[in-house]
mmCIF file of C-alpha atoms in Angstrom:
data_model
loop_
_atom_site.group_PDB
_atom_site.id
_atom_site.type_symbol
_atom_site.label_atom_id
_atom_site.label_comp_id
_atom_site.label_asym_id
_atom_site.label_seq_id
_atom_site.Cartn_x
_atom_site.Cartn_y
_atom_site.Cartn_z
ATOM 1 C CA MET A 1 15.235 42.757 7.855
ATOM 2 C CA ALA A 2 15.158 39.893 10.331
ATOM 3 C CA ILE A 3 12.421 37.286 10.179
ATOM 4 C CA ASP A 4 9.504 38.147 12.472
ATOM 5 C CA THR A 5 9.363 35.068 14.702
ATOM 6 C CA GLU A 6 6.178 36.284 16.416
ATOM 7 C CA ARG A 7 4.193 35.772 13.250
ATOM 8 C CA ASN A 8 2.793 32.416 12.204
ATOM 9 C CA LEU A 9 4.609 31.979 8.895
ATOM 10 C CA HIS A 10 3.732 29.376 6.298
ATOM 11 C CA LEU A 11 4.309 28.799 2.600
ATOM 12 C CA GLY A 12 1.442 27.684 0.408
ATOM 13 C CA VAL A 13 2.233 25.942 -2.879
ATOM 14 C CA GLU A 14 -0.397 24.943 -5.439
ATOM 15 C CA ILE A 15 1.151 24.590 -8.898
ATOM 16 C CA ARG A 16 0.940 22.640 -12.134
ATOM 17 C CA LYS A 17 3.582 22.303 -14.823
ATOM 18 C CA LYS A 18 3.826 19.963 -17.785
ATOM 19 C CA LEU A 19 7.064 17.979 -17.709
ATOM 20 C CA LYS A 20 8.462 15.320 -19.992
ATOM 21 C CA GLY A 21 6.430 12.176 -19.389
ATOM 22 C CA PHE A 22 4.121 13.513 -16.669
ATOM 23 C CA GLU A 23 2.547 16.637 -15.179
ATOM 24 C CA LEU A 24 3.871 18.145 -11.967
ATOM 25 C CA GLU A 25 0.899 18.832 -9.698
ATOM 26 C CA MET A 26 1.957 19.897 -6.196
ATOM 27 C CA ASN A 27 -0.344 21.134 -3.453
ATOM 28 C CA PHE A 28 1.079 21.554 0.058
ATOM 29 C CA GLN A 29 1.828 23.940 2.896
ATOM 30 C CA ALA A 30 5.149 24.251 4.722
ATOM 31 C CA LYS A 31 5.514 25.819 8.159
ATOM 32 C CA ARG A 32 8.537 26.945 10.174
ATOM 33 C CA GLY A 33 11.142 24.212 10.455
ATOM 34 C CA CYS A 34 12.486 21.813 7.853
ATOM 35 C CA MET A 35 10.189 19.859 5.561
ATOM 36 C CA GLY A 36 11.607 17.093 3.373
ATOM 37 C CA ILE A 37 10.451 16.015 -0.067
ATOM 38 C CA LEU A 38 11.524 12.403 -0.566
ATOM 39 C CA GLY A 39 11.253 10.666 -3.911
ATOM 40 C CA PRO A 40 13.182 9.012 -6.743
ATOM 41 C CA SER A 41 15.281 10.927 -9.250
ATOM 42 C CA GLY A 42 13.233 12.598 -11.981
ATOM 43 C CA CYS A 43 9.952 12.749 -10.042
ATOM 44 C CA GLY A 44 9.770 16.575 -10.046
ATOM 45 C CA LYS A 45 11.376 17.430 -6.687
ATOM 46 C CA SER A 46 13.911 19.926 -8.038
ATOM 47 C CA MET A 47 11.331 21.471 -10.382
ATOM 48 C CA THR A 48 9.142 22.131 -7.340
ATOM 49 C CA LEU A 49 11.977 24.010 -5.633
ATOM 50 C CA LYS A 50 12.833 25.983 -8.768
ATOM 51 C CA SER A 51 9.181 27.031 -9.068
ATOM 52 C CA ILE A 52 9.176 28.311 -5.475
ATOM 53 C CA ALA A 53 12.440 30.185 -6.034
ATOM 54 C CA GLY A 54 11.231 31.757 -9.292
ATOM 55 C CA ILE A 55 13.894 30.076 -11.426
ATOM 56 C CA VAL A 56 11.193 28.429 -13.544
ATOM 57 C CA THR A 57 7.562 29.464 -14.036
ATOM 58 C CA PRO A 58 4.705 27.000 -13.438
ATOM 59 C CA ASP A 59 2.017 26.691 -16.082
ATOM 60 C CA ALA A 60 -0.653 27.543 -13.511
ATOM 61 C CA GLY A 61 -1.223 27.934 -9.789
ATOM 62 C CA ARG A 62 -0.229 30.022 -6.817
ATOM 63 C CA ILE A 63 2.741 30.323 -4.436
ATOM 64 C CA ALA A 64 2.355 32.593 -1.410
ATOM 65 C CA LEU A 65 3.865 33.351 1.969
ATOM 66 C CA GLN A 66 1.193 33.898 4.609
ATOM 67 C CA TYR A 67 1.590 35.554 8.000
ATOM 68 C CA ALA A 68 -0.802 35.590 10.934
ATOM 69 C CA GLN A 69 -0.597 37.058 14.435
ATOM 70 C CA GLY A 70 -3.707 37.074 16.562
ATOM 71 C CA GLU A 71 -6.389 38.816 14.564
ATOM 72 C CA ALA A 72 -3.896 40.238 12.056
ATOM 73 C CA ALA A 73 -3.036 38.449 8.858
ATOM 74 C CA GLY A 74 -1.104 39.250 5.726
ATOM 75 C CA GLY A 75 1.356 37.889 3.276
ATOM 76 C CA ARG A 76 3.116 38.080 -0.055
ATOM 77 C CA VAL A 77 2.100 36.426 -3.287
ATOM 78 C CA LEU A 78 5.189 35.158 -5.081
ATOM 79 C CA PHE A 79 3.330 33.688 -8.041
ATOM 80 C CA ASP A 80 -0.300 33.642 -9.144
ATOM 81 C CA SER A 81 -1.141 32.728 -12.719
ATOM 82 C CA SER A 82 -4.703 34.058 -12.497
ATOM 83 C CA LEU A 83 -3.544 37.439 -11.127
ATOM 84 C CA ARG A 84 -0.511 37.523 -13.435
ATOM 85 C CA ILE A 85 1.867 37.893 -10.493
ATOM 86 C CA ASN A 86 5.349 36.458 -10.873
ATOM 87 C CA GLU A 87 7.943 38.060 -8.597
ATOM 88 C CA CYS A 88 11.536 37.876 -9.771
ATOM 89 C CA PRO A 89 13.850 35.558 -7.766
ATOM 90 C CA GLN A 90 15.709 38.497 -6.184
ATOM 91 C CA ALA A 91 12.500 39.877 -4.639
ATOM 92 C CA ARG A 92 11.168 36.622 -3.186
ATOM 93 C CA ARG A 93 13.453 36.356 -0.134
ATOM 94 C CA VAL A 94 13.914 32.685 -0.987
ATOM 95 C CA GLY A 95 17.401 31.193 -0.718
ATOM 96 C CA TYR A 96 18.383 28.278 -2.965
ATOM 97 C CA LEU A 97 21.300 25.952 -2.193
ATOM 98 C CA PHE A 98 22.183 24.145 -5.434
ATOM 99 C CA GLN A 99 23.769 20.690 -5.579
ATOM 100 C CA ASN A 100 27.109 22.192 -6.628
ATOM 101 C CA TYR A 101 26.621 25.292 -4.393
ATOM 102 C CA ALA A 102 26.918 27.661 -7.429
ATOM 103 C CA LEU A 103 29.616 29.858 -5.880
ATOM 104 C CA PHE A 104 31.148 32.371 -8.277
ATOM 105 C CA PRO A 105 34.503 30.759 -9.141
ATOM 106 C CA ASN A 106 36.306 34.078 -9.811
ATOM 107 C CA MET A 107 35.235 35.598 -6.480
ATOM 108 C CA SER A 108 36.669 35.034 -3.019
ATOM 109 C CA VAL A 109 34.545 33.770 -0.129
ATOM 110 C CA GLU A 110 34.032 37.315 1.102
ATOM 111 C CA GLU A 111 33.159 38.584 -2.384
ATOM 112 C CA ASN A 112 30.653 35.755 -2.844
ATOM 113 C CA ILE A 113 28.881 36.739 0.371
ATOM 114 C CA VAL A 114 28.904 40.442 -0.531
ATOM 115 C CA ALA A 115 27.530 39.656 -4.014
ATOM 116 C CA GLY A 116 24.258 38.575 -2.411
ATOM 117 C CA LEU A 117 23.895 41.901 -0.626
ATOM 118 C CA LYS A 118 24.861 44.505 -3.196
ATOM 119 C CA GLY A 119 22.366 46.614 -5.105
ATOM 120 C CA LYS A 120 18.702 46.429 -4.253
ATOM 121 C CA TRP A 121 18.190 44.182 -1.230
ATOM 122 C CA ALA A 122 14.652 42.819 -1.514
ATOM 123 C CA ARG A 123 12.568 43.652 1.535
ATOM 124 C CA LYS A 124 9.114 43.547 0.087
ATOM 125 C CA ALA A 125 7.061 42.141 2.957
ATOM 126 C CA VAL A 126 4.020 42.792 5.119
ATOM 127 C CA GLY A 127 3.104 46.461 5.046
ATOM 128 C CA GLY A 128 4.429 46.962 1.517
ATOM 129 C CA ARG A 129 8.000 47.887 2.444
ATOM 130 C CA ARG A 130 10.026 49.058 -0.528
ATOM 131 C CA PRO A 131 13.258 47.332 -1.540
ATOM 132 C CA ALA A 132 16.106 48.959 0.393
ATOM 133 C CA THR A 133 19.700 49.637 -0.548
ATOM 134 C CA LEU A 134 22.302 48.661 2.052
ATOM 135 C CA SER A 135 25.187 51.017 2.630
ATOM 136 C CA GLY A 136 28.711 49.836 1.940
ATOM 137 C CA GLU A 137 29.473 49.808 5.667
ATOM 138 C CA ALA A 138 26.340 47.760 6.420
ATOM 139 C CA ILE A 139 27.307 45.243 3.739
ATOM 140 C CA LYS A 140 30.778 44.831 5.273
ATOM 141 C CA ARG A 141 29.324 44.326 8.748
ATOM 142 C CA ARG A 142 26.834 41.759 7.494
ATOM 143 C CA ALA A 143 29.513 39.846 5.579
ATOM 144 C CA ALA A 144 31.731 39.800 8.678
ATOM 145 C CA GLU A 145 28.814 38.410 10.723
ATOM 146 C CA MET A 146 28.293 35.604 8.229
ATOM 147 C CA ILE A 147 32.007 34.765 8.090
ATOM 148 C CA GLU A 148 32.030 34.382 11.872
ATOM 149 C CA ARG A 149 28.722 32.519 12.058
ATOM 150 C CA PHE A 150 29.686 29.943 9.447
ATOM 151 C CA ARG A 151 33.266 29.497 10.697
ATOM 152 C CA LEU A 152 34.897 30.932 7.593
ATOM 153 C CA GLY A 153 37.499 33.042 9.399
ATOM 154 C CA GLY A 154 40.854 32.826 7.623
ATOM 155 C CA LEU A 155 39.169 31.738 4.386
ATOM 156 C CA GLU A 156 37.810 35.146 3.341
ATOM 157 C CA LYS A 157 40.288 35.631 0.480
ATOM 158 C CA ARG A 158 40.219 32.074 -0.822
ATOM 159 C CA TYR A 159 38.431 31.099 -4.026
ATOM 160 C CA PRO A 160 35.928 28.217 -4.265
ATOM 161 C CA ALA A 161 38.480 25.908 -5.942
ATOM 162 C CA GLN A 162 40.706 26.331 -2.876
ATOM 163 C CA LEU A 163 37.996 25.189 -0.458
ATOM 164 C CA SER A 164 37.003 21.715 0.734
ATOM 165 C CA GLY A 165 33.475 20.451 0.120
ATOM 166 C CA GLY A 166 32.435 21.397 3.635
ATOM 167 C CA GLN A 167 33.921 24.875 3.340
ATOM 168 C CA GLN A 168 32.150 25.404 0.021
ATOM 169 C CA GLN A 169 28.839 24.445 1.608
ATOM 170 C CA ARG A 170 29.363 26.842 4.508
ATOM 171 C CA ALA A 171 30.328 29.647 2.097
ATOM 172 C CA ALA A 172 27.213 29.035 0.004
ATOM 173 C CA LEU A 173 25.014 29.012 3.110
ATOM 174 C CA ALA A 174 26.664 32.215 4.352
ATOM 175 C CA ARG A 175 25.869 33.928 1.034
ATOM 176 C CA ILE A 176 22.241 32.776 1.226
ATOM 177 C CA MET A 177 21.661 33.576 4.893
ATOM 178 C CA ALA A 178 23.306 37.015 4.618
ATOM 179 C CA TYR A 179 20.111 38.534 3.201
ATOM 180 C CA GLU A 180 17.897 36.775 5.780
ATOM 181 C CA PRO A 181 15.573 34.770 3.531
ATOM 182 C CA GLU A 182 12.186 33.703 4.830
ATOM 183 C CA VAL A 183 12.505 30.391 2.945
ATOM 184 C CA VAL A 184 15.630 28.320 2.235
ATOM 185 C CA LEU A 185 15.558 25.514 -0.345
ATOM 186 C CA PHE A 186 18.084 22.656 -0.364
ATOM 187 C CA ASP A 187 18.395 20.722 -3.632
ATOM 188 C CA GLU A 188 20.099 17.360 -2.929
ATOM 189 C CA PRO A 189 22.974 19.153 -1.140
ATOM 190 C CA PHE A 190 24.893 15.957 -0.290
ATOM 191 C CA SER A 191 24.288 13.823 -3.376
ATOM 192 C CA ALA A 192 27.808 14.095 -4.840
ATOM 193 C CA MET A 193 29.734 13.554 -1.589
ATOM 194 C CA ASP A 194 31.384 10.465 -0.139
ATOM 195 C CA THR A 195 29.816 8.852 2.920
ATOM 196 C CA HIS A 196 32.174 10.328 5.537
ATOM 197 C CA LEU A 197 31.863 13.916 4.319
ATOM 198 C CA ARG A 198 28.120 13.546 3.800
ATOM 199 C CA GLU A 199 27.497 12.626 7.443
ATOM 200 C CA LYS A 200 29.742 15.417 8.704
ATOM 201 C CA LEU A 201 27.940 18.037 6.631
ATOM 202 C CA ARG A 202 24.526 16.677 7.578
ATOM 203 C CA LEU A 203 25.342 17.321 11.227
ATOM 204 C CA GLU A 204 26.544 20.833 10.409
ATOM 205 C CA LEU A 205 23.364 21.570 8.463
ATOM 206 C CA LEU A 206 21.256 20.121 11.291
ATOM 207 C CA GLU A 207 22.830 22.601 13.723
ATOM 208 C CA MET A 208 22.214 25.492 11.325
ATOM 209 C CA LEU A 209 18.568 24.526 10.872
ATOM 210 C CA LYS A 210 18.030 24.490 14.640
ATOM 211 C CA LYS A 211 18.955 28.191 14.712
ATOM 212 C CA TYR A 212 16.989 29.190 11.609
ATOM 213 C CA ASP A 213 13.532 30.676 12.285
ATOM 214 C CA GLY A 214 12.195 30.531 8.744
ATOM 215 C CA ILE A 215 10.890 27.781 6.487
ATOM 216 C CA SER A 216 13.285 25.288 4.937
ATOM 217 C CA ILE A 217 12.575 22.581 2.362
ATOM 218 C CA LEU A 218 15.032 19.806 1.527
ATOM 219 C CA VAL A 219 14.591 17.532 -1.482
ATOM 220 C CA THR A 220 16.372 14.190 -1.452
ATOM 221 C CA HIS A 221 16.159 10.580 -2.570
ATOM 222 C CA ASP A 222 17.981 9.483 0.621
ATOM 223 C CA ARG A 223 15.554 8.335 3.329
ATOM 224 C CA ASP A 224 18.192 8.578 6.111
ATOM 225 C CA GLU A 225 18.854 12.196 5.155
ATOM 226 C CA ALA A 226 15.154 13.048 5.272
ATOM 227 C CA TYR A 227 14.655 11.281 8.609
ATOM 228 C CA GLN A 228 17.655 12.984 10.214
ATOM 229 C CA LEU A 229 16.992 16.539 9.057
ATOM 230 C CA CYS A 230 13.248 16.933 8.519
ATOM 231 C CA LYS A 231 10.437 17.105 11.083
ATOM 232 C CA THR A 232 7.796 16.791 8.378
ATOM 233 C CA MET A 233 7.979 15.105 5.007
ATOM 234 C CA LEU A 234 6.236 14.628 1.683
ATOM 235 C CA LEU A 235 6.644 11.377 -0.256
ATOM 236 C CA MET A 236 6.585 12.178 -3.966
ATOM 237 C CA ASP A 237 6.434 10.211 -7.211
ATOM 238 C CA GLN A 238 5.778 11.194 -10.833
ATOM 239 C CA GLY A 239 4.877 14.780 -9.967
ATOM 240 C CA ARG A 240 2.399 13.914 -7.200
ATOM 241 C CA VAL A 241 2.427 13.787 -3.395
ATOM 242 C CA LEU A 242 1.793 10.203 -2.251
ATOM 243 C CA ALA A 243 1.684 10.942 1.470
ATOM 244 C CA GLY A 244 2.688 13.644 3.911
ATOM 245 C CA GLY A 245 2.957 14.346 7.623
ATOM 246 C CA ASN A 246 5.256 13.956 10.591
ATOM 247 C CA THR A 247 8.422 12.194 9.434
ATOM 248 C CA MET A 248 8.534 9.654 12.258
ATOM 249 C CA ASP A 249 4.852 8.829 11.816
ATOM 250 C CA LEU A 250 5.314 8.277 8.070
ATOM 251 C CA PHE A 251 8.157 5.836 8.678
ATOM 252 C CA LYS A 252 6.156 4.033 11.358
ATOM 253 C CA ASN A 253 2.970 3.862 9.297
ATOM 254 C CA PRO A 254 3.527 4.675 5.599
ATOM 255 C CA VAL A 255 -0.036 3.514 4.768
ATOM 256 C CA THR A 256 0.622 2.464 1.144
ATOM 257 C CA CYS A 257 2.932 -0.103 -0.441
ATOM 258 C CA LYS A 258 4.666 2.531 -2.555
ATOM 259 C CA ALA A 259 5.232 4.816 0.434
ATOM 260 C CA ALA A 260 6.631 1.882 2.408
ATOM 261 C CA ARG A 261 9.123 1.196 -0.406
ATOM 262 C CA PHE A 262 10.175 4.854 -0.469
ATOM 263 C CA THR A 263 10.856 4.760 3.280
ATOM 264 C CA GLY A 264 13.092 1.712 2.884
ATOM 265 C CA CYS A 265 10.874 -1.300 3.616
ATOM 266 C CA LYS A 266 12.134 -4.316 1.636
ATOM 267 C CA ASN A 267 9.654 -6.900 2.975
ATOM 268 C CA ILE A 268 6.174 -6.428 1.476
ATOM 269 C CA SER A 269 3.728 -9.216 0.645
ATOM 270 C CA ARG A 270 0.187 -9.525 -0.645
ATOM 271 C CA ILE A 271 -2.195 -10.937 1.955
ATOM 272 C CA GLU A 272 -5.179 -13.223 2.370
ATOM 273 C CA ARG A 273 -7.476 -12.540 5.341
ATOM 274 C CA LEU A 274 -8.011 -15.496 7.687
ATOM 275 C CA GLY A 275 -10.238 -13.694 10.191
ATOM 276 C CA ASP A 276 -9.761 -12.618 13.810
ATOM 277 C CA GLY A 277 -6.711 -10.480 13.035
ATOM 278 C CA ARG A 278 -4.877 -13.241 11.193
ATOM 279 C CA ILE A 279 -3.468 -12.963 7.680
ATOM 280 C CA ARG A 280 -1.582 -15.185 5.272
ATOM 281 C CA ALA A 281 1.398 -13.594 3.481
ATOM 282 C CA LEU A 282 1.051 -14.908 -0.074
ATOM 283 C CA ASP A 283 4.531 -13.873 -1.193
ATOM 284 C CA TRP A 284 6.275 -15.425 1.826
ATOM 285 C CA LYS A 285 5.224 -19.038 1.174
ATOM 286 C CA GLY A 286 1.918 -18.643 3.011
ATOM 287 C CA LEU A 287 3.415 -17.463 6.306
ATOM 288 C CA GLU A 288 0.595 -16.826 8.802
ATOM 289 C CA LEU A 289 0.803 -13.735 10.984
ATOM 290 C CA PHE A 290 -1.309 -12.035 13.637
ATOM 291 C CA ALA A 291 -1.945 -8.279 13.678
ATOM 292 C CA ASP A 292 -2.933 -6.421 16.857
ATOM 293 C CA ARG A 293 -5.458 -4.167 15.104
ATOM 294 C CA PRO A 294 -8.368 -4.466 12.663
ATOM 295 C CA ILE A 295 -7.543 -5.251 9.059
ATOM 296 C CA GLY A 296 -9.801 -3.077 6.934
ATOM 297 C CA GLU A 297 -11.038 -3.867 3.461
ATOM 298 C CA GLU A 298 -8.556 -1.372 2.000
ATOM 299 C CA ILE A 299 -5.586 -3.376 3.308
ATOM 300 C CA THR A 300 -3.956 -5.361 0.503
ATOM 301 C CA ALA A 301 -0.495 -6.096 1.903
ATOM 302 C CA VAL A 302 1.699 -6.460 4.962
ATOM 303 C CA GLY A 303 5.147 -4.981 5.460
ATOM 304 C CA ILE A 304 7.945 -5.808 7.898
ATOM 305 C CA ARG A 305 11.036 -3.659 8.388
ATOM 306 C CA ALA A 306 14.279 -5.606 8.496
ATOM 307 C CA HIS A 307 15.257 -4.127 11.870
ATOM 308 C CA ASP A 308 11.989 -5.198 13.539
ATOM 309 C CA PHE A 309 12.739 -8.919 13.613
ATOM 310 C CA GLU A 310 13.652 -10.385 17.013
ATOM 311 C CA PRO A 311 16.120 -13.323 16.878
ATOM 312 C CA LEU A 312 15.233 -16.268 19.135
ATOM 313 C CA SER A 313 16.905 -19.541 20.026
ATOM 314 C CA ALA A 314 14.846 -22.746 19.880
ATOM 315 C CA GLY A 315 14.434 -22.593 23.649
ATOM 316 C CA GLU A 316 13.294 -18.979 23.595
ATOM 317 C CA ALA A 317 10.795 -19.775 20.840
ATOM 318 C CA GLU A 318 9.201 -22.493 23.003
ATOM 319 C CA GLY A 319 8.016 -19.759 25.362
ATOM 320 C CA PHE A 320 5.734 -18.451 22.607
ATOM 321 C CA ALA A 321 4.270 -21.869 21.705
ATOM 322 C CA GLY A 322 0.470 -21.761 21.483
ATOM 323 C CA ARG A 323 0.221 -17.988 21.695
ATOM 324 C CA ARG A 324 -1.907 -16.399 18.972
ATOM 325 C CA ASP A 325 0.500 -13.451 18.828
ATOM 326 C CA ALA A 326 3.605 -15.639 18.540
ATOM 327 C CA ASN A 327 4.431 -14.681 14.922
ATOM 328 C CA LEU A 328 7.354 -17.113 14.886
ATOM 329 C CA ILE A 329 9.293 -17.573 11.640
ATOM 330 C CA PRO A 330 11.625 -20.600 11.337
ATOM 331 C CA VAL A 331 15.012 -19.716 9.868
ATOM 332 C CA GLU A 332 15.618 -22.457 7.330
ATOM 333 C CA ASN A 333 18.151 -22.566 4.480
ATOM 334 C CA PRO A 334 19.024 -18.871 4.712
ATOM 335 C CA SER A 335 21.204 -17.052 2.216
ATOM 336 C CA ILE A 336 23.833 -14.989 4.076
ATOM 337 C CA SER A 337 25.845 -12.040 2.808
ATOM 338 C CA GLU A 338 28.568 -10.364 4.870
ATOM 339 C CA MET A 339 28.945 -6.605 5.048
ATOM 340 C CA PRO A 340 31.538 -4.770 7.185
ATOM 341 C CA PHE A 341 29.159 -4.118 10.083
ATOM 342 C CA GLU A 342 26.052 -6.168 9.216
ATOM 343 C CA TRP A 343 24.896 -9.569 8.076
ATOM 344 C CA TYR A 344 22.273 -9.602 5.325
ATOM 345 C CA VAL A 345 20.131 -12.717 5.769
ATOM 346 C CA THR A 346 17.495 -13.802 3.226
ATOM 347 C CA LEU A 347 15.162 -16.591 4.381
ATOM 348 C CA ASP A 348 13.968 -19.282 1.997
ATOM 349 C CA ASN A 349 10.484 -17.718 2.059
ATOM 350 C CA GLY A 350 11.907 -14.444 0.687
ATOM 351 C CA LEU A 351 11.987 -12.378 3.897
ATOM 352 C CA TRP A 352 15.065 -10.184 4.269
ATOM 353 C CA TRP A 353 16.715 -9.463 7.607
ATOM 354 C CA LYS A 354 19.615 -7.271 8.686
ATOM 355 C CA ARG A 355 21.710 -8.013 11.784
ATOM 356 C CA GLU A 356 24.576 -5.978 13.203
ATOM 357 C CA LYS A 357 28.056 -7.518 13.465
ATOM 358 C CA SER A 358 31.578 -6.601 14.466
ATOM 359 C CA ILE A 359 34.212 -5.920 11.809
ATOM 360 C CA HIS A 360 36.185 -8.724 13.509
ATOM 361 C CA ASP A 361 33.356 -11.287 13.236
ATOM 362 C CA HIS A 362 33.327 -13.385 10.064
ATOM 363 C CA SER A 363 31.379 -16.452 11.214
ATOM 364 C CA PRO A 364 27.892 -16.576 9.674
ATOM 365 C CA ALA A 365 26.926 -19.426 11.998
ATOM 366 C CA ASP A 366 26.789 -16.911 14.862
ATOM 367 C CA ALA A 367 24.473 -14.659 12.864
ATOM 368 C CA VAL A 368 21.628 -17.079 12.252
ATOM 369 C CA PRO A 369 19.155 -17.914 15.038
ATOM 370 C CA ALA A 370 16.676 -20.782 15.018
ATOM 371 C CA TYR A 371 13.709 -18.418 14.756
ATOM 372 C CA LEU A 372 12.766 -14.835 14.065
ATOM 373 C CA ARG A 373 9.767 -13.176 15.677
ATOM 374 C CA ILE A 374 7.819 -10.072 14.756
ATOM 375 C CA GLU A 375 5.682 -8.186 17.270
ATOM 376 C CA PRO A 376 2.071 -7.832 16.039
ATOM 377 C CA SER A 377 2.339 -4.048 16.548
ATOM 378 C CA ALA A 378 5.355 -3.919 14.213
ATOM 379 C CA LEU A 379 3.422 -5.285 11.239
ATOM 380 C CA MET A 380 2.679 -2.531 8.721
ATOM 381 C CA LEU A 381 -0.779 -2.902 7.184
ATOM 382 C CA LEU A 382 -0.660 -1.373 3.708
ATOM 383 C CA SER A 383 -2.980 -0.490 0.849
ATOM 384 C CA GLY A 384 -2.287 -0.315 -2.883
ATOM 385 C CA GLU A 385 -0.494 -2.628 -5.266
ATOM 386 C CA VAL A 386 2.627 -4.584 -4.348
ATOM 387 C CA GLU A 387 5.305 -3.749 -6.906
#
């Protein structure tokens, strides 16, 4: 059964489960497209996915797929502790891509794909359709479609140990997508790969997600991965959602100090209000800065992303003299570290800056300007404690 793209499909998750050291308490909705869950290792991301897939059972709560089309509405309850509903994983139409792909090692690529289609093929959906059994011929046709779609031609008879990391991922995705799941879950799918392979497979997954009409959720601790693949995102820590929304908006305005850290901001300082949009950064040797918007009572800190600094020569800095929005920062006694394609520069006031370089450039003198400047609109005004 293909996914009905005319229906407004969304997944509602409201669960609690006691874990070692904290309680997982997740409450969110995911719509069509890819949603990311970004957070540190051990915060409950994978447990959330396993609860949705039916691999583990929450202590309490509800997980449901809802459909709506005009006046019509319906759905399927996957789990409801109060109603004592707990569908088995095979009936949920939820695909799960494990970190190690979990291919059957003693089966060929073709046999792995077929294994997901044999027996009772769960089709329990709107209207109460009964699980249906696919004929042998239908299974062969579907497997052939997946082999072509995921570029596995010529690899049908190979075993997982004979495949590259990218081929294993495509085989695992082919097995999952063969039974047309309404939800696909990705559990840190690139965590064990080297940088080159990781980027290659990210691009492949990005192309697959563009063609997928269902709901997908990717959990990761890699902010670049989340930004590249996910239109919406949840920031998670210790079993709780810290913030959620459009991915680009969350990176632009993470709202809290902890969320800013999770999205990669290394420059965060406590502030003192000076009035009229001006603040003093207490952790950057009293650096005074001007913000282009009101600074509410909830604001406790300021953040600056390393890529937002503008390097200026002494002459260029003179053009900003006397302007209230100058936000000039003298570069004095910097500590410089060379990377293959970047200079890492730490100012004596603690601010950290990153500047691109050529692999052929090894002269730090060329990397350090007389001043840095930050646009008032680029200042992130944050609430919460500075860690």
